CSV table of C-alpha atoms (C1' of nucleotides) in Angstrom, one decimal:
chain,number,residue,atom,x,y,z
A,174,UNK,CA,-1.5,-8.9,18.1
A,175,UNK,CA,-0.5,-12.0,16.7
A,176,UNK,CA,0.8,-12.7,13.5
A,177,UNK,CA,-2.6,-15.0,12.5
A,178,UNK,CA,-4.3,-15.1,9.8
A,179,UNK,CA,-5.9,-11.7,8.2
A,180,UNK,CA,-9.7,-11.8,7.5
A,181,UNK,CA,-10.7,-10.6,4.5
A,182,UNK,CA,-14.0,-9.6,2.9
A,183,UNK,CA,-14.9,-8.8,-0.2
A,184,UNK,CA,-17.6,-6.5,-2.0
A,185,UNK,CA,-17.6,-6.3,-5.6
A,186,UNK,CA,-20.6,-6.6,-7.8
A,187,UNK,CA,-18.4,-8.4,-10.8
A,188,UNK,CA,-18.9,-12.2,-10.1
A,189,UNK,CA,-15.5,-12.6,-12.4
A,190,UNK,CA,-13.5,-9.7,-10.3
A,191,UNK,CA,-14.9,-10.8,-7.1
A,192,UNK,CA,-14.0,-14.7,-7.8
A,193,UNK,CA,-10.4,-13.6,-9.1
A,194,UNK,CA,-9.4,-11.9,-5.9
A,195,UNK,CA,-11.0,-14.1,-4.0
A,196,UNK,CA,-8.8,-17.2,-5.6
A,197,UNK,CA,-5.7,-15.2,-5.3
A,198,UNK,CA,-6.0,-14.4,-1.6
A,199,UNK,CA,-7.4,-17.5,-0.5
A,200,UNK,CA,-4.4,-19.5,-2.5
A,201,UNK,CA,-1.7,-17.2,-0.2
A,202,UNK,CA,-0.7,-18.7,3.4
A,203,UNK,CA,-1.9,-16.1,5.7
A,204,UNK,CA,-4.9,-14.9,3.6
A,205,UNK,CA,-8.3,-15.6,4.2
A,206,UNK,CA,-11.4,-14.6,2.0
A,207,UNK,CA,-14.0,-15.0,5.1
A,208,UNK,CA,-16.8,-13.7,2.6
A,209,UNK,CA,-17.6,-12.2,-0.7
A,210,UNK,CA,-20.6,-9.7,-1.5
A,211,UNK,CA,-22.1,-8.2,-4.6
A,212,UNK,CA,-23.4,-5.2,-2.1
A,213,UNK,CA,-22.7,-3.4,0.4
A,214,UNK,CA,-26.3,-4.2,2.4
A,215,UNK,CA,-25.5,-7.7,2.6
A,216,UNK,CA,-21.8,-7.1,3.3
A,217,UNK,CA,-22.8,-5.0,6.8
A,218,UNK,CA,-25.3,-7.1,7.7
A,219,UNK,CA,-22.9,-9.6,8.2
A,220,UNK,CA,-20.1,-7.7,9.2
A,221,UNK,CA,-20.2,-9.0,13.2
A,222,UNK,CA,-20.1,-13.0,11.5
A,223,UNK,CA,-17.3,-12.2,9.5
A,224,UNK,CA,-15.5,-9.7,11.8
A,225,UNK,CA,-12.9,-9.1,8.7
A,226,UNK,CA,-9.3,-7.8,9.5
A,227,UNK,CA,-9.9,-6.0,6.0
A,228,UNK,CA,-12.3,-5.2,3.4
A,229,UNK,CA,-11.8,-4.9,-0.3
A,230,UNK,CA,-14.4,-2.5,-1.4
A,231,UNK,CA,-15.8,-1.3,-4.9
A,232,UNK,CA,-17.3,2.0,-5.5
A,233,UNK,CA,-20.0,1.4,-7.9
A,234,UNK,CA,-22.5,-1.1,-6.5
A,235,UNK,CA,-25.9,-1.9,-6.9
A,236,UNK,CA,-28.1,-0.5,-4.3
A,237,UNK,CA,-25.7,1.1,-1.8
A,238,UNK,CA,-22.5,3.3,-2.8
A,239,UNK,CA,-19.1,2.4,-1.7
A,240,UNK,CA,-18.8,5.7,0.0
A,241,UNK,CA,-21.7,5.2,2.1
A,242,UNK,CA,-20.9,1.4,3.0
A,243,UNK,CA,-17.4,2.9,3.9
A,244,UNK,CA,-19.0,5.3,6.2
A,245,UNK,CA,-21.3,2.9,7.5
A,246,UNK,CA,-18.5,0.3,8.4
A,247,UNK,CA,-16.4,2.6,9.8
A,248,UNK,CA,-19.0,3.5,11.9
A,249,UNK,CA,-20.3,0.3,13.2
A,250,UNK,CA,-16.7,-1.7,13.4
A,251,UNK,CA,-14.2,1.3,13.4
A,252,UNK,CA,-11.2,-1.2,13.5
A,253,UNK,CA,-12.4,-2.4,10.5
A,254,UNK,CA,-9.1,-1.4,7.5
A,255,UNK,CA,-11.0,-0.5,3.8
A,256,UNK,CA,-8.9,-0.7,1.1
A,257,UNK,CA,-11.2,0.7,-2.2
A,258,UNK,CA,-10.6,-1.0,-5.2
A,259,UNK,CA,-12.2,0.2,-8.2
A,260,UNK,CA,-11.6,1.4,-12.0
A,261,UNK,CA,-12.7,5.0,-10.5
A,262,UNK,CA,-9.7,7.8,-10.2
A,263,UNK,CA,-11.4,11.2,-10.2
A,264,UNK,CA,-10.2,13.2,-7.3
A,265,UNK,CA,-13.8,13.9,-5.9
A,266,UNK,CA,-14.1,10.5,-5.3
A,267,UNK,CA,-11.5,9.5,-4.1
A,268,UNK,CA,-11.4,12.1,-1.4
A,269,UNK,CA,-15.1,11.1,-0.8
A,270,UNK,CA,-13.9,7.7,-0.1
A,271,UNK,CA,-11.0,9.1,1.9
A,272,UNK,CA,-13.0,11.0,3.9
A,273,UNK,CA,-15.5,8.6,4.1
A,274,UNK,CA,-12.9,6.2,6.1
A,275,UNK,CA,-11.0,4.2,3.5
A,276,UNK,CA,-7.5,3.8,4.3
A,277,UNK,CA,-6.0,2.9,1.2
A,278,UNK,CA,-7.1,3.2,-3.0
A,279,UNK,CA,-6.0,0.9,-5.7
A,280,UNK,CA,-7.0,1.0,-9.3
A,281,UNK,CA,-8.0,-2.1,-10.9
A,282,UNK,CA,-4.9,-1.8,-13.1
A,283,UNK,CA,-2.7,-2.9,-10.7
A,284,UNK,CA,-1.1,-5.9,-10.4
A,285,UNK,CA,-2.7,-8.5,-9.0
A,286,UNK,CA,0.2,-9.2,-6.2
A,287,UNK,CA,-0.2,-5.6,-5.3
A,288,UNK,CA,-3.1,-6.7,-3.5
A,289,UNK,CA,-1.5,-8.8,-0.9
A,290,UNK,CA,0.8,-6.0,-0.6
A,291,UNK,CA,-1.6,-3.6,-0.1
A,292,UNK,CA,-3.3,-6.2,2.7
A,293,UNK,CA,-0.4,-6.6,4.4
A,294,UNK,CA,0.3,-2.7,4.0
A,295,UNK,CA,-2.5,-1.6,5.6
A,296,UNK,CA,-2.3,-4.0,8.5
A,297,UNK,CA,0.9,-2.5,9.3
A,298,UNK,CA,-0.4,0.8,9.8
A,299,UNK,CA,0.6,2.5,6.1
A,300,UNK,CA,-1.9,3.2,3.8
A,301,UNK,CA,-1.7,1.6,0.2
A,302,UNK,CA,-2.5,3.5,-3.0
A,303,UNK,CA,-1.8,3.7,-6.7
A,304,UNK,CA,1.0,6.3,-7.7
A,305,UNK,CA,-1.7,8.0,-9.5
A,306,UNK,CA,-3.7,8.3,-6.2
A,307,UNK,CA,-0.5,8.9,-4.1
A,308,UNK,CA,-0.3,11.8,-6.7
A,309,UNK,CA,-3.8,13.7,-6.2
A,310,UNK,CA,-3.6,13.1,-3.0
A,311,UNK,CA,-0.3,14.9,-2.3
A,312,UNK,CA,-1.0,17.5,-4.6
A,313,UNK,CA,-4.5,18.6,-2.6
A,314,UNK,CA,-2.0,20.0,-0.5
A,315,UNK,CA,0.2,22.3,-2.6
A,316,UNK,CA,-0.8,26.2,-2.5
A,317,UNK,CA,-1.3,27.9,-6.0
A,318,UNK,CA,2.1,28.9,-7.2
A,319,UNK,CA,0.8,31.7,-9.1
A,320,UNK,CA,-1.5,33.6,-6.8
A,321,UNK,CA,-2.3,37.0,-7.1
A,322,UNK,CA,-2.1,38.2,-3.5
A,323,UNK,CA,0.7,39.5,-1.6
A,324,UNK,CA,1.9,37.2,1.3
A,325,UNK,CA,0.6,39.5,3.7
A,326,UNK,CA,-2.8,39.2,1.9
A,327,UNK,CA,-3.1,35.6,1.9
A,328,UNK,CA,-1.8,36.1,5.5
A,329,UNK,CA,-5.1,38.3,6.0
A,330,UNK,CA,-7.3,35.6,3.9
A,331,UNK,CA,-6.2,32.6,6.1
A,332,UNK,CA,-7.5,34.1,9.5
A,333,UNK,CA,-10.7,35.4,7.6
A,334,UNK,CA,-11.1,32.0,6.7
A,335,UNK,CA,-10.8,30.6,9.9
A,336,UNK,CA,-14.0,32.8,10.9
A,337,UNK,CA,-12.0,35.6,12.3
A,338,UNK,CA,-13.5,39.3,12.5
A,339,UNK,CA,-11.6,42.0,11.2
A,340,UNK,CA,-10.5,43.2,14.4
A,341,UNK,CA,-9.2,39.3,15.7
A,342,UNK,CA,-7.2,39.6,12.5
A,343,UNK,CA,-5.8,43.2,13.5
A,344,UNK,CA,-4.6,41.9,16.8
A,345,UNK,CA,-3.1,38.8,15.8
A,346,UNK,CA,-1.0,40.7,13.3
A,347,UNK,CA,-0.3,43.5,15.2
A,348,UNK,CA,-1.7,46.3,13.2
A,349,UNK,CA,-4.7,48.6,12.3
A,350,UNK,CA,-8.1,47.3,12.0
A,351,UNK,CA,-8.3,49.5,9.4
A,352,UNK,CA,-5.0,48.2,7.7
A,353,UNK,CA,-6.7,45.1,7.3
A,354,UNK,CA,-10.4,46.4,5.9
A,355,UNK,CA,-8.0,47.5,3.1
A,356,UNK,CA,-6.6,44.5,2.7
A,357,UNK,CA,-9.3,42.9,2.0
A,358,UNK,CA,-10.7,45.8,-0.1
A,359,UNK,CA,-7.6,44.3,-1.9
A,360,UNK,CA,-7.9,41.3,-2.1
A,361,UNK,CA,-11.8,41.7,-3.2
A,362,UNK,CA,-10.4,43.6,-6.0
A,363,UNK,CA,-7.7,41.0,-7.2
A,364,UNK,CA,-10.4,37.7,-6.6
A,365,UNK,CA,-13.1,39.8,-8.0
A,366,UNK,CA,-15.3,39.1,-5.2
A,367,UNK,CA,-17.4,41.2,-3.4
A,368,UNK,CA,-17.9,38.9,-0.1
A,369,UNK,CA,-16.2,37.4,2.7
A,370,UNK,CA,-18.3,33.7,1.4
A,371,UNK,CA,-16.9,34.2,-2.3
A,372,UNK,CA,-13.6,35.1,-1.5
A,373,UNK,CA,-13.3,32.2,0.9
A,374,UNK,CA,-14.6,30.2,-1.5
A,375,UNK,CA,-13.1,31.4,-4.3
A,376,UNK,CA,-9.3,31.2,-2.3
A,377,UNK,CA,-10.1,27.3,-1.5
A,378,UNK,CA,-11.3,26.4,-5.3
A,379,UNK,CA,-8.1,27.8,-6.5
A,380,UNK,CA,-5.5,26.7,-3.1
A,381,UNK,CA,-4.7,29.9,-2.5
A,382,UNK,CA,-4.4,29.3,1.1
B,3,UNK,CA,10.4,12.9,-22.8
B,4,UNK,CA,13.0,10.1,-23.7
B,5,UNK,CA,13.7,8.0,-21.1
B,6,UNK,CA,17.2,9.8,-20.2
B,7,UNK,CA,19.5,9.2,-17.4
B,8,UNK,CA,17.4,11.0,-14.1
B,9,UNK,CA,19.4,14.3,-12.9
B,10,UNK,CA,19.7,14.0,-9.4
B,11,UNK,CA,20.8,16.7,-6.1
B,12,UNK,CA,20.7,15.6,-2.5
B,13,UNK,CA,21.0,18.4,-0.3
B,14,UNK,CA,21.8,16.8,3.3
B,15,UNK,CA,24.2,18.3,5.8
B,16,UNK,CA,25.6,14.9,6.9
B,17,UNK,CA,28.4,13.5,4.9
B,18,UNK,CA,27.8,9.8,5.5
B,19,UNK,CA,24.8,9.8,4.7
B,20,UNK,CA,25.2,12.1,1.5
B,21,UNK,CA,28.2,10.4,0.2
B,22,UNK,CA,26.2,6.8,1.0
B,23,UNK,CA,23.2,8.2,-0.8
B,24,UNK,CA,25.2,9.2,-3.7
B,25,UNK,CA,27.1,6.5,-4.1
B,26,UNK,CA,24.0,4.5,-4.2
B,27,UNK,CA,22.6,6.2,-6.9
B,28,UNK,CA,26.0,7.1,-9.1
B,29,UNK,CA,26.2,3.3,-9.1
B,30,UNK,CA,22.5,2.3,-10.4
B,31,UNK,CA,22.4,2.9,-14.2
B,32,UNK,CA,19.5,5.1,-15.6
B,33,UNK,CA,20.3,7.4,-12.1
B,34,UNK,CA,23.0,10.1,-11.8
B,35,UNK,CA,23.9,12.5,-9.1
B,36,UNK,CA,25.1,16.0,-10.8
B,37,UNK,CA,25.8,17.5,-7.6
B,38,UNK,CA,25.5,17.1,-3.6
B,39,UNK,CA,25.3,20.4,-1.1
B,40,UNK,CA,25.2,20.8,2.7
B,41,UNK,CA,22.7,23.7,2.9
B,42,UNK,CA,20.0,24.9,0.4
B,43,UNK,CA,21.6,28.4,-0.3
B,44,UNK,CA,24.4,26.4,-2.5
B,45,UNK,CA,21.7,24.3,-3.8
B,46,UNK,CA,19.5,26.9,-4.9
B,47,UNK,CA,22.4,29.1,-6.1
B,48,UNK,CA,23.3,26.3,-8.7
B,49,UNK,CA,19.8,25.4,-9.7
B,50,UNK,CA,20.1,26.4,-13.6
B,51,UNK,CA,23.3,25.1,-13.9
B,52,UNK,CA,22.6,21.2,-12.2
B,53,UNK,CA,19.1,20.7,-14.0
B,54,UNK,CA,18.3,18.4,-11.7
B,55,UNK,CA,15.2,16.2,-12.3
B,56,UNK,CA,14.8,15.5,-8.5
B,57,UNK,CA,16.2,16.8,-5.5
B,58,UNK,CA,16.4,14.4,-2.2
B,59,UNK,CA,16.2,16.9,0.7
B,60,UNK,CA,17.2,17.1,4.5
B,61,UNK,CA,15.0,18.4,6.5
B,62,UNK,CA,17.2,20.1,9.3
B,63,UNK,CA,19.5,21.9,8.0
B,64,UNK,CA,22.3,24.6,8.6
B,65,UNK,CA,21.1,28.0,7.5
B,66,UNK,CA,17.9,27.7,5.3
B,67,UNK,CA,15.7,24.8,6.2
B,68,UNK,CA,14.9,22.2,4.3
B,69,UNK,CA,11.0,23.4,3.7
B,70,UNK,CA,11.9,27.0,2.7
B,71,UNK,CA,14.1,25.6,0.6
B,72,UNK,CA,11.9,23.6,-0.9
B,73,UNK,CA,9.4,26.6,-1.6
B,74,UNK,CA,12.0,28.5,-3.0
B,75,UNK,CA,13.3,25.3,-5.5
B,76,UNK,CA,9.6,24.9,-6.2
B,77,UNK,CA,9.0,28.5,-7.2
B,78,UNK,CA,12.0,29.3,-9.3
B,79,UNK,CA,11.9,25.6,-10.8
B,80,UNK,CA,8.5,24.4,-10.7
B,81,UNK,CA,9.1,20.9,-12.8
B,82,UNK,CA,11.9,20.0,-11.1
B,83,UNK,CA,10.4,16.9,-8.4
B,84,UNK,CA,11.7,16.9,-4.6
B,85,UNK,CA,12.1,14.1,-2.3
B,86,UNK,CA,11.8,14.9,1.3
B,87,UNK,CA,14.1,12.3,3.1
B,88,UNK,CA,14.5,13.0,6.8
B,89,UNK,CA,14.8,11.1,10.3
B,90,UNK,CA,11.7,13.6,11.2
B,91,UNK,CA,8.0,12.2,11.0
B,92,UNK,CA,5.7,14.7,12.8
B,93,UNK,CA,2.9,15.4,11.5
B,94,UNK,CA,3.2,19.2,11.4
B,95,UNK,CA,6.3,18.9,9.6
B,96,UNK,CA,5.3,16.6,6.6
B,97,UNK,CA,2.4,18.8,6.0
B,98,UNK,CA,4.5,21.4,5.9
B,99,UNK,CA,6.5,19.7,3.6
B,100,UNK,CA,3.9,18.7,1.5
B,101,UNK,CA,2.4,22.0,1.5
B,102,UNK,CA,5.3,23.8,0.5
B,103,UNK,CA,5.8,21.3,-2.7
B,104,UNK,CA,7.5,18.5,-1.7
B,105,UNK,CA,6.1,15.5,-3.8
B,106,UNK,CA,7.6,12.5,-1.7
B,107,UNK,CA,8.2,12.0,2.2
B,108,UNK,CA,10.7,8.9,3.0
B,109,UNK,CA,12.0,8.3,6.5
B,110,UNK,CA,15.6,7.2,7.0
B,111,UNK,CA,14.5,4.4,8.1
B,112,UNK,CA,13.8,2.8,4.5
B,113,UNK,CA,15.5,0.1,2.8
B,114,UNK,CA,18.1,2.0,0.2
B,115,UNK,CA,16.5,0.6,-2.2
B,116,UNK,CA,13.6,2.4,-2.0
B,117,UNK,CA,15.4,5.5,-2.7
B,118,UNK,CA,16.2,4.3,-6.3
B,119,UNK,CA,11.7,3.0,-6.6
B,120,UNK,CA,11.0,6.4,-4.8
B,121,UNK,CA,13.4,8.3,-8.0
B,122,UNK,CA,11.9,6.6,-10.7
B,123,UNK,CA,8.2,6.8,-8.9
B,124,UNK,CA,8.1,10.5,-8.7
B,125,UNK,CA,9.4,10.6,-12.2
B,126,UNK,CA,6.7,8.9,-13.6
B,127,UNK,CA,4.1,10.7,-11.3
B,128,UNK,CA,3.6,9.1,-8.3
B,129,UNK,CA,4.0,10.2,-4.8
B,130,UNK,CA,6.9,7.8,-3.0
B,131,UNK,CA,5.9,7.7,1.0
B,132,UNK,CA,7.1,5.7,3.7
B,133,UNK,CA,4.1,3.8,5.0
B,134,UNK,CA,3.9,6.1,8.6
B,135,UNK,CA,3.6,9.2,6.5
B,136,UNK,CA,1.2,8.1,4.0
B,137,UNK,CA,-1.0,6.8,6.8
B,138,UNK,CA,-0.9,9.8,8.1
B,139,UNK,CA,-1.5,11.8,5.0
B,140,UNK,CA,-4.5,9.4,4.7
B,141,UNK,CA,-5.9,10.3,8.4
B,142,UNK,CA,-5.5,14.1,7.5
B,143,UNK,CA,-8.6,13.5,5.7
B,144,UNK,CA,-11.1,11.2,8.1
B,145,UNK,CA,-13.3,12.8,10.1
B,146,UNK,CA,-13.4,12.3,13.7
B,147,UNK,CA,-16.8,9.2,14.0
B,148,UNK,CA,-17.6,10.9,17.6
B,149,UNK,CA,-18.6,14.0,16.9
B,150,UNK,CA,-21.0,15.7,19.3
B,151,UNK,CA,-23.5,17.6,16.9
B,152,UNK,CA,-26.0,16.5,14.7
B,153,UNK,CA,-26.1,15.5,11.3
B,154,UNK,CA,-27.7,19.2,10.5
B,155,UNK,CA,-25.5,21.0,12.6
B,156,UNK,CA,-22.2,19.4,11.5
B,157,UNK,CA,-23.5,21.3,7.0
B,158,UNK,CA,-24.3,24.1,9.1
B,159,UNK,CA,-20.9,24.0,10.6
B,160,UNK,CA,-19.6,23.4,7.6
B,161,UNK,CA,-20.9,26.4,5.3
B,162,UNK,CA,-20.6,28.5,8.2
B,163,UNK,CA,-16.6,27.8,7.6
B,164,UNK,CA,-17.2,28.7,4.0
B,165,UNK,CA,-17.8,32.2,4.7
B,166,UNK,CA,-21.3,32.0,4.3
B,167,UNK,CA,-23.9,34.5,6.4
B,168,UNK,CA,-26.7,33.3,8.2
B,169,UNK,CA,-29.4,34.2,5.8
B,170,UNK,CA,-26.8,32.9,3.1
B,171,UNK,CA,-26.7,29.6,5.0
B,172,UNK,CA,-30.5,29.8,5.4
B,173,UNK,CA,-31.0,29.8,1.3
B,174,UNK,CA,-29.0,27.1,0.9
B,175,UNK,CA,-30.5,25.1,3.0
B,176,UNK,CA,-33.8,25.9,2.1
B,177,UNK,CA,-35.5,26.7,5.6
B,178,UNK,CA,-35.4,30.0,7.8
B,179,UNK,CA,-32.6,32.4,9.3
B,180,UNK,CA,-34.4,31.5,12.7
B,181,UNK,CA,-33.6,28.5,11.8
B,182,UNK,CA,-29.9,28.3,11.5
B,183,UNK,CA,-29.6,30.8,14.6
B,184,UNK,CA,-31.0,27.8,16.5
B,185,UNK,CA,-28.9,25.3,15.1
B,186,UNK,CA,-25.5,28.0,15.6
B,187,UNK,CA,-26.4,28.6,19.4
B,188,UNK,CA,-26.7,25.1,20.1
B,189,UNK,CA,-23.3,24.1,18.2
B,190,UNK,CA,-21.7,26.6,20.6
B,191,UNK,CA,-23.3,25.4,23.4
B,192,UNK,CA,-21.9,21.9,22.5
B,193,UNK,CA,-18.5,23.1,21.1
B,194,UNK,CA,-18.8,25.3,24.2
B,195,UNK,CA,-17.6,28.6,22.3
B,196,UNK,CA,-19.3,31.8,21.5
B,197,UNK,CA,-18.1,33.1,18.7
B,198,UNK,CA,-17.7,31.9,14.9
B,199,UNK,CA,-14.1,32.3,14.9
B,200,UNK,CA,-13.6,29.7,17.9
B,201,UNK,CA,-16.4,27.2,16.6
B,202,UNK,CA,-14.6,26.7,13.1
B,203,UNK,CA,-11.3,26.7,15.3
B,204,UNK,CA,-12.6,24.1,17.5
B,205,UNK,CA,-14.1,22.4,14.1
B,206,UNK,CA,-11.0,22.2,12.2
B,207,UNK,CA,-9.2,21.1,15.5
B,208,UNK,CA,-11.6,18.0,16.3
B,209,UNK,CA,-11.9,17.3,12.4
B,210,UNK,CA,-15.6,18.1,12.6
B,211,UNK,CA,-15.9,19.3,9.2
C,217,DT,C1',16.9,58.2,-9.9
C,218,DC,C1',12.2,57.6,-10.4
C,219,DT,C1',8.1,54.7,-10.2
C,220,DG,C1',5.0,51.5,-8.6
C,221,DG,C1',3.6,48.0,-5.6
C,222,DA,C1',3.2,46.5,-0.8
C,223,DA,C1',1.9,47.6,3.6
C,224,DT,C1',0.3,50.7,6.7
C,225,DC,C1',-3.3,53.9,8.8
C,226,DA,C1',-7.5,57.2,8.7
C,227,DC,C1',-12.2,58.9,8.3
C,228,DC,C1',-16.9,58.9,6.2
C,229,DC,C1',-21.7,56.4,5.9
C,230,DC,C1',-25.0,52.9,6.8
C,231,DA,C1',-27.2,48.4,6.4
C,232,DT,C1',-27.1,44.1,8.3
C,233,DA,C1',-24.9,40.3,10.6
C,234,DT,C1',-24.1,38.6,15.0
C,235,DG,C1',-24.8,36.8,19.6
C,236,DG,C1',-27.7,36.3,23.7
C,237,DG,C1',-32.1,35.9,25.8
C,238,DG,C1',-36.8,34.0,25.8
C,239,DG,C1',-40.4,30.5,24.0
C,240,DA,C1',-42.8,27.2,20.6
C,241,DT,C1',-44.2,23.4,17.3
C,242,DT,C1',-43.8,19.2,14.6
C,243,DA,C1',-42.1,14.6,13.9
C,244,DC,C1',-39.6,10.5,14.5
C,245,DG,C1',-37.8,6.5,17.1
C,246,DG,C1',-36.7,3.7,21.1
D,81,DC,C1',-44.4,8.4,26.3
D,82,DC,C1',-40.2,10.9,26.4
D,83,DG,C1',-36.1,12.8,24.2
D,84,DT,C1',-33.9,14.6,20.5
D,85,DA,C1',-33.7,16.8,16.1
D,86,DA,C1',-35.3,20.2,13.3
D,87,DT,C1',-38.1,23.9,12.5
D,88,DC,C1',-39.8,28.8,13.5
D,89,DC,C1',-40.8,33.2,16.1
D,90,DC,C1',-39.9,37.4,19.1
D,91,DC,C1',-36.8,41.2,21.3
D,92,DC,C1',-32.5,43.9,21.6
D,93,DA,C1',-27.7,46.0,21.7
D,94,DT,C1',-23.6,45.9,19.4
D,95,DA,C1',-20.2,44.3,16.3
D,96,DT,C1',-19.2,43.8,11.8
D,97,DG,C1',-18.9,44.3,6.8
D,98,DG,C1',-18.8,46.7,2.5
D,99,DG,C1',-18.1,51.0,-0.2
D,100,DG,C1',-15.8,55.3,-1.0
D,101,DT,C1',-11.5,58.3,-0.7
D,102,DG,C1',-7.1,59.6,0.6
D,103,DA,C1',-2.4,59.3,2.6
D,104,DT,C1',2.3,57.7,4.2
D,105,DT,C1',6.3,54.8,4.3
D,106,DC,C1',9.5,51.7,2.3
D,107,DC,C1',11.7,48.9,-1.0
D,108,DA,C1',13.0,47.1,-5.3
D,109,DG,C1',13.1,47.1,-10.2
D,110,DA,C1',13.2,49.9,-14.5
DNA sequence: TCTGGAATCACCCCATATGGGGGATTACGG
DNA sequence: CCGTAATCCCCCATATGGGGTGATTCCAGA
């Protein structure tokens, strides 16, 4: 691909926000605001016209949420980058929009040249985000430090959680089926749990595996 | 916390790069290198006595490797912030990495400079990545767009993985067990498995759920 | 040296979850 | 009008889960 110009849209229901970003892209050589929307609707109907490099997407927006213009997007123009942009830094949504297909997450307290970075960024293959963002995200992967299980109990609740039957889980660690009923008699006990669900549940909520 | 001079250890077994680091650092002010080690064994040994705020770490190491060590660091000083910087970028490894408490992934590739951001960005609570790894921390979390089951049978998939029963499942969902046996036989006869075990295998494989 | 936790295995009972087979109806959209 | 999704129903054999009780080995910390 050549080094052209990257297509930008924008969808943002604050006319002052929207303007703003648009001015500060559209004054930078290699930049160009192809649209701006105060919706998502009006945004995907148009998405073949505009046939952006990147969008710049709120979360909060009249009408359709971010997350489900995301998704949609995604879906009909996978190539399509989504960078969110929004005052919004609670985890749940930020792994919604993750999920959803965004691939990277500013917060609107950024500095403004952070934007062009984050443009550039993300046609480059990385995936721009706020430390703060960088942060939860990294940390949804770090186990529990203080978990009450044995390693050879969380050993026992990882397999269960992967669907496995009691005697799967005897054979792939080499001992008794029984051995591993009491195990998780065990580990019941510690999580207080009296089911496979809750305990799976329960071990997830709390990272323990 | 006043904004002190940052205690830093690099454990790396190659003394170019080790030395280079260090004299990097040692020669930025508000940075300060109070030891260097080959191996994590020495490392850990002189935890208490170095303090250090972060630790850059190797990856591939003699003796102890570089995500054990990382645990272990972790466990017996949970505040102290670790940098993984290695030539390494597979995917299994950075999770790994990230799993076991690492709070930055940097790829030897960077500019040395970004050593000194990445520092003072984990210290303030970020999470310093190269742009390949936090792209592909970002795809860990996007669900594959072309997945073969239905809307209904993807949240049936999906609580099935939580541990739930049938009937559980069922409830829920507000309609019959029948129901959600339908629904199950026909994700394994799309998954092409026949157990619950190898469907939320399969699942977790193809990002599914 | 003693104690306790971790990990292992064993046997009891019994309800229900599971997987495989068959067939059926409604409802929506192209 | 057809296909697909979603819903529900039946039968059946077996696997599995959950509860109770008890025991052995081994290792590390008091």
């Amino acid at each position: 691909m050549a080094s052209s110009t990257i297509r930008i849209c924008i969808v943002e229901d604050d006319n002052i926000i929207r303007n703003g970003f648009a001015l500060l892209i559209n004054s930078t050589f290699g930049y160009r605001i192809v649209n701006t929307y105060g919706n998502c609707e009006d945004a995907i109907k148009n998405l073949f016209q505009d046939e952006p490099d990147v969008v710049l997407m709120d979360i909060e927006l009249p009408g359709m949420s971010g997350i489900e213009g995301i998704e949609k997007i995604k879906r009909l123009r996978p190539k399509t980058d989504i960078i969110v942009v929004t005052v919004y830094d609670n985890p749940q949504l930020v792994f919604e929009a993750l999920c959803a297909g965004a691939g990277g997450y500013l917060t609107k307290n950024m500095q403004p040249a952070r934007l062009l970075e984050a443009i550039k960024d993300i046609r480059e293959g990385g995936a721009p985000m706020s430390t703060q963002i960088a942060r939860m995200v990294v940390s949804s992967f770090q186990k529990n430090r203080n978990s009450p299980l044995t390693p050879r109990e969380t050993e026992v609740l990882e397999l269960l959680a992967k669907g496995k039957s009691y005697s799967t889980i005897a054979d792939d660690l080499f001992v008794d089926k029984e051995t591993i009923r009491t195990h998780i008699k065990n580990i019941y006990w510690k999580l207080e749990v009296h089911s496979k669900a809750e305990a799976i549940e329960k071990a997830l909520k709390d990272k323990l595996i």
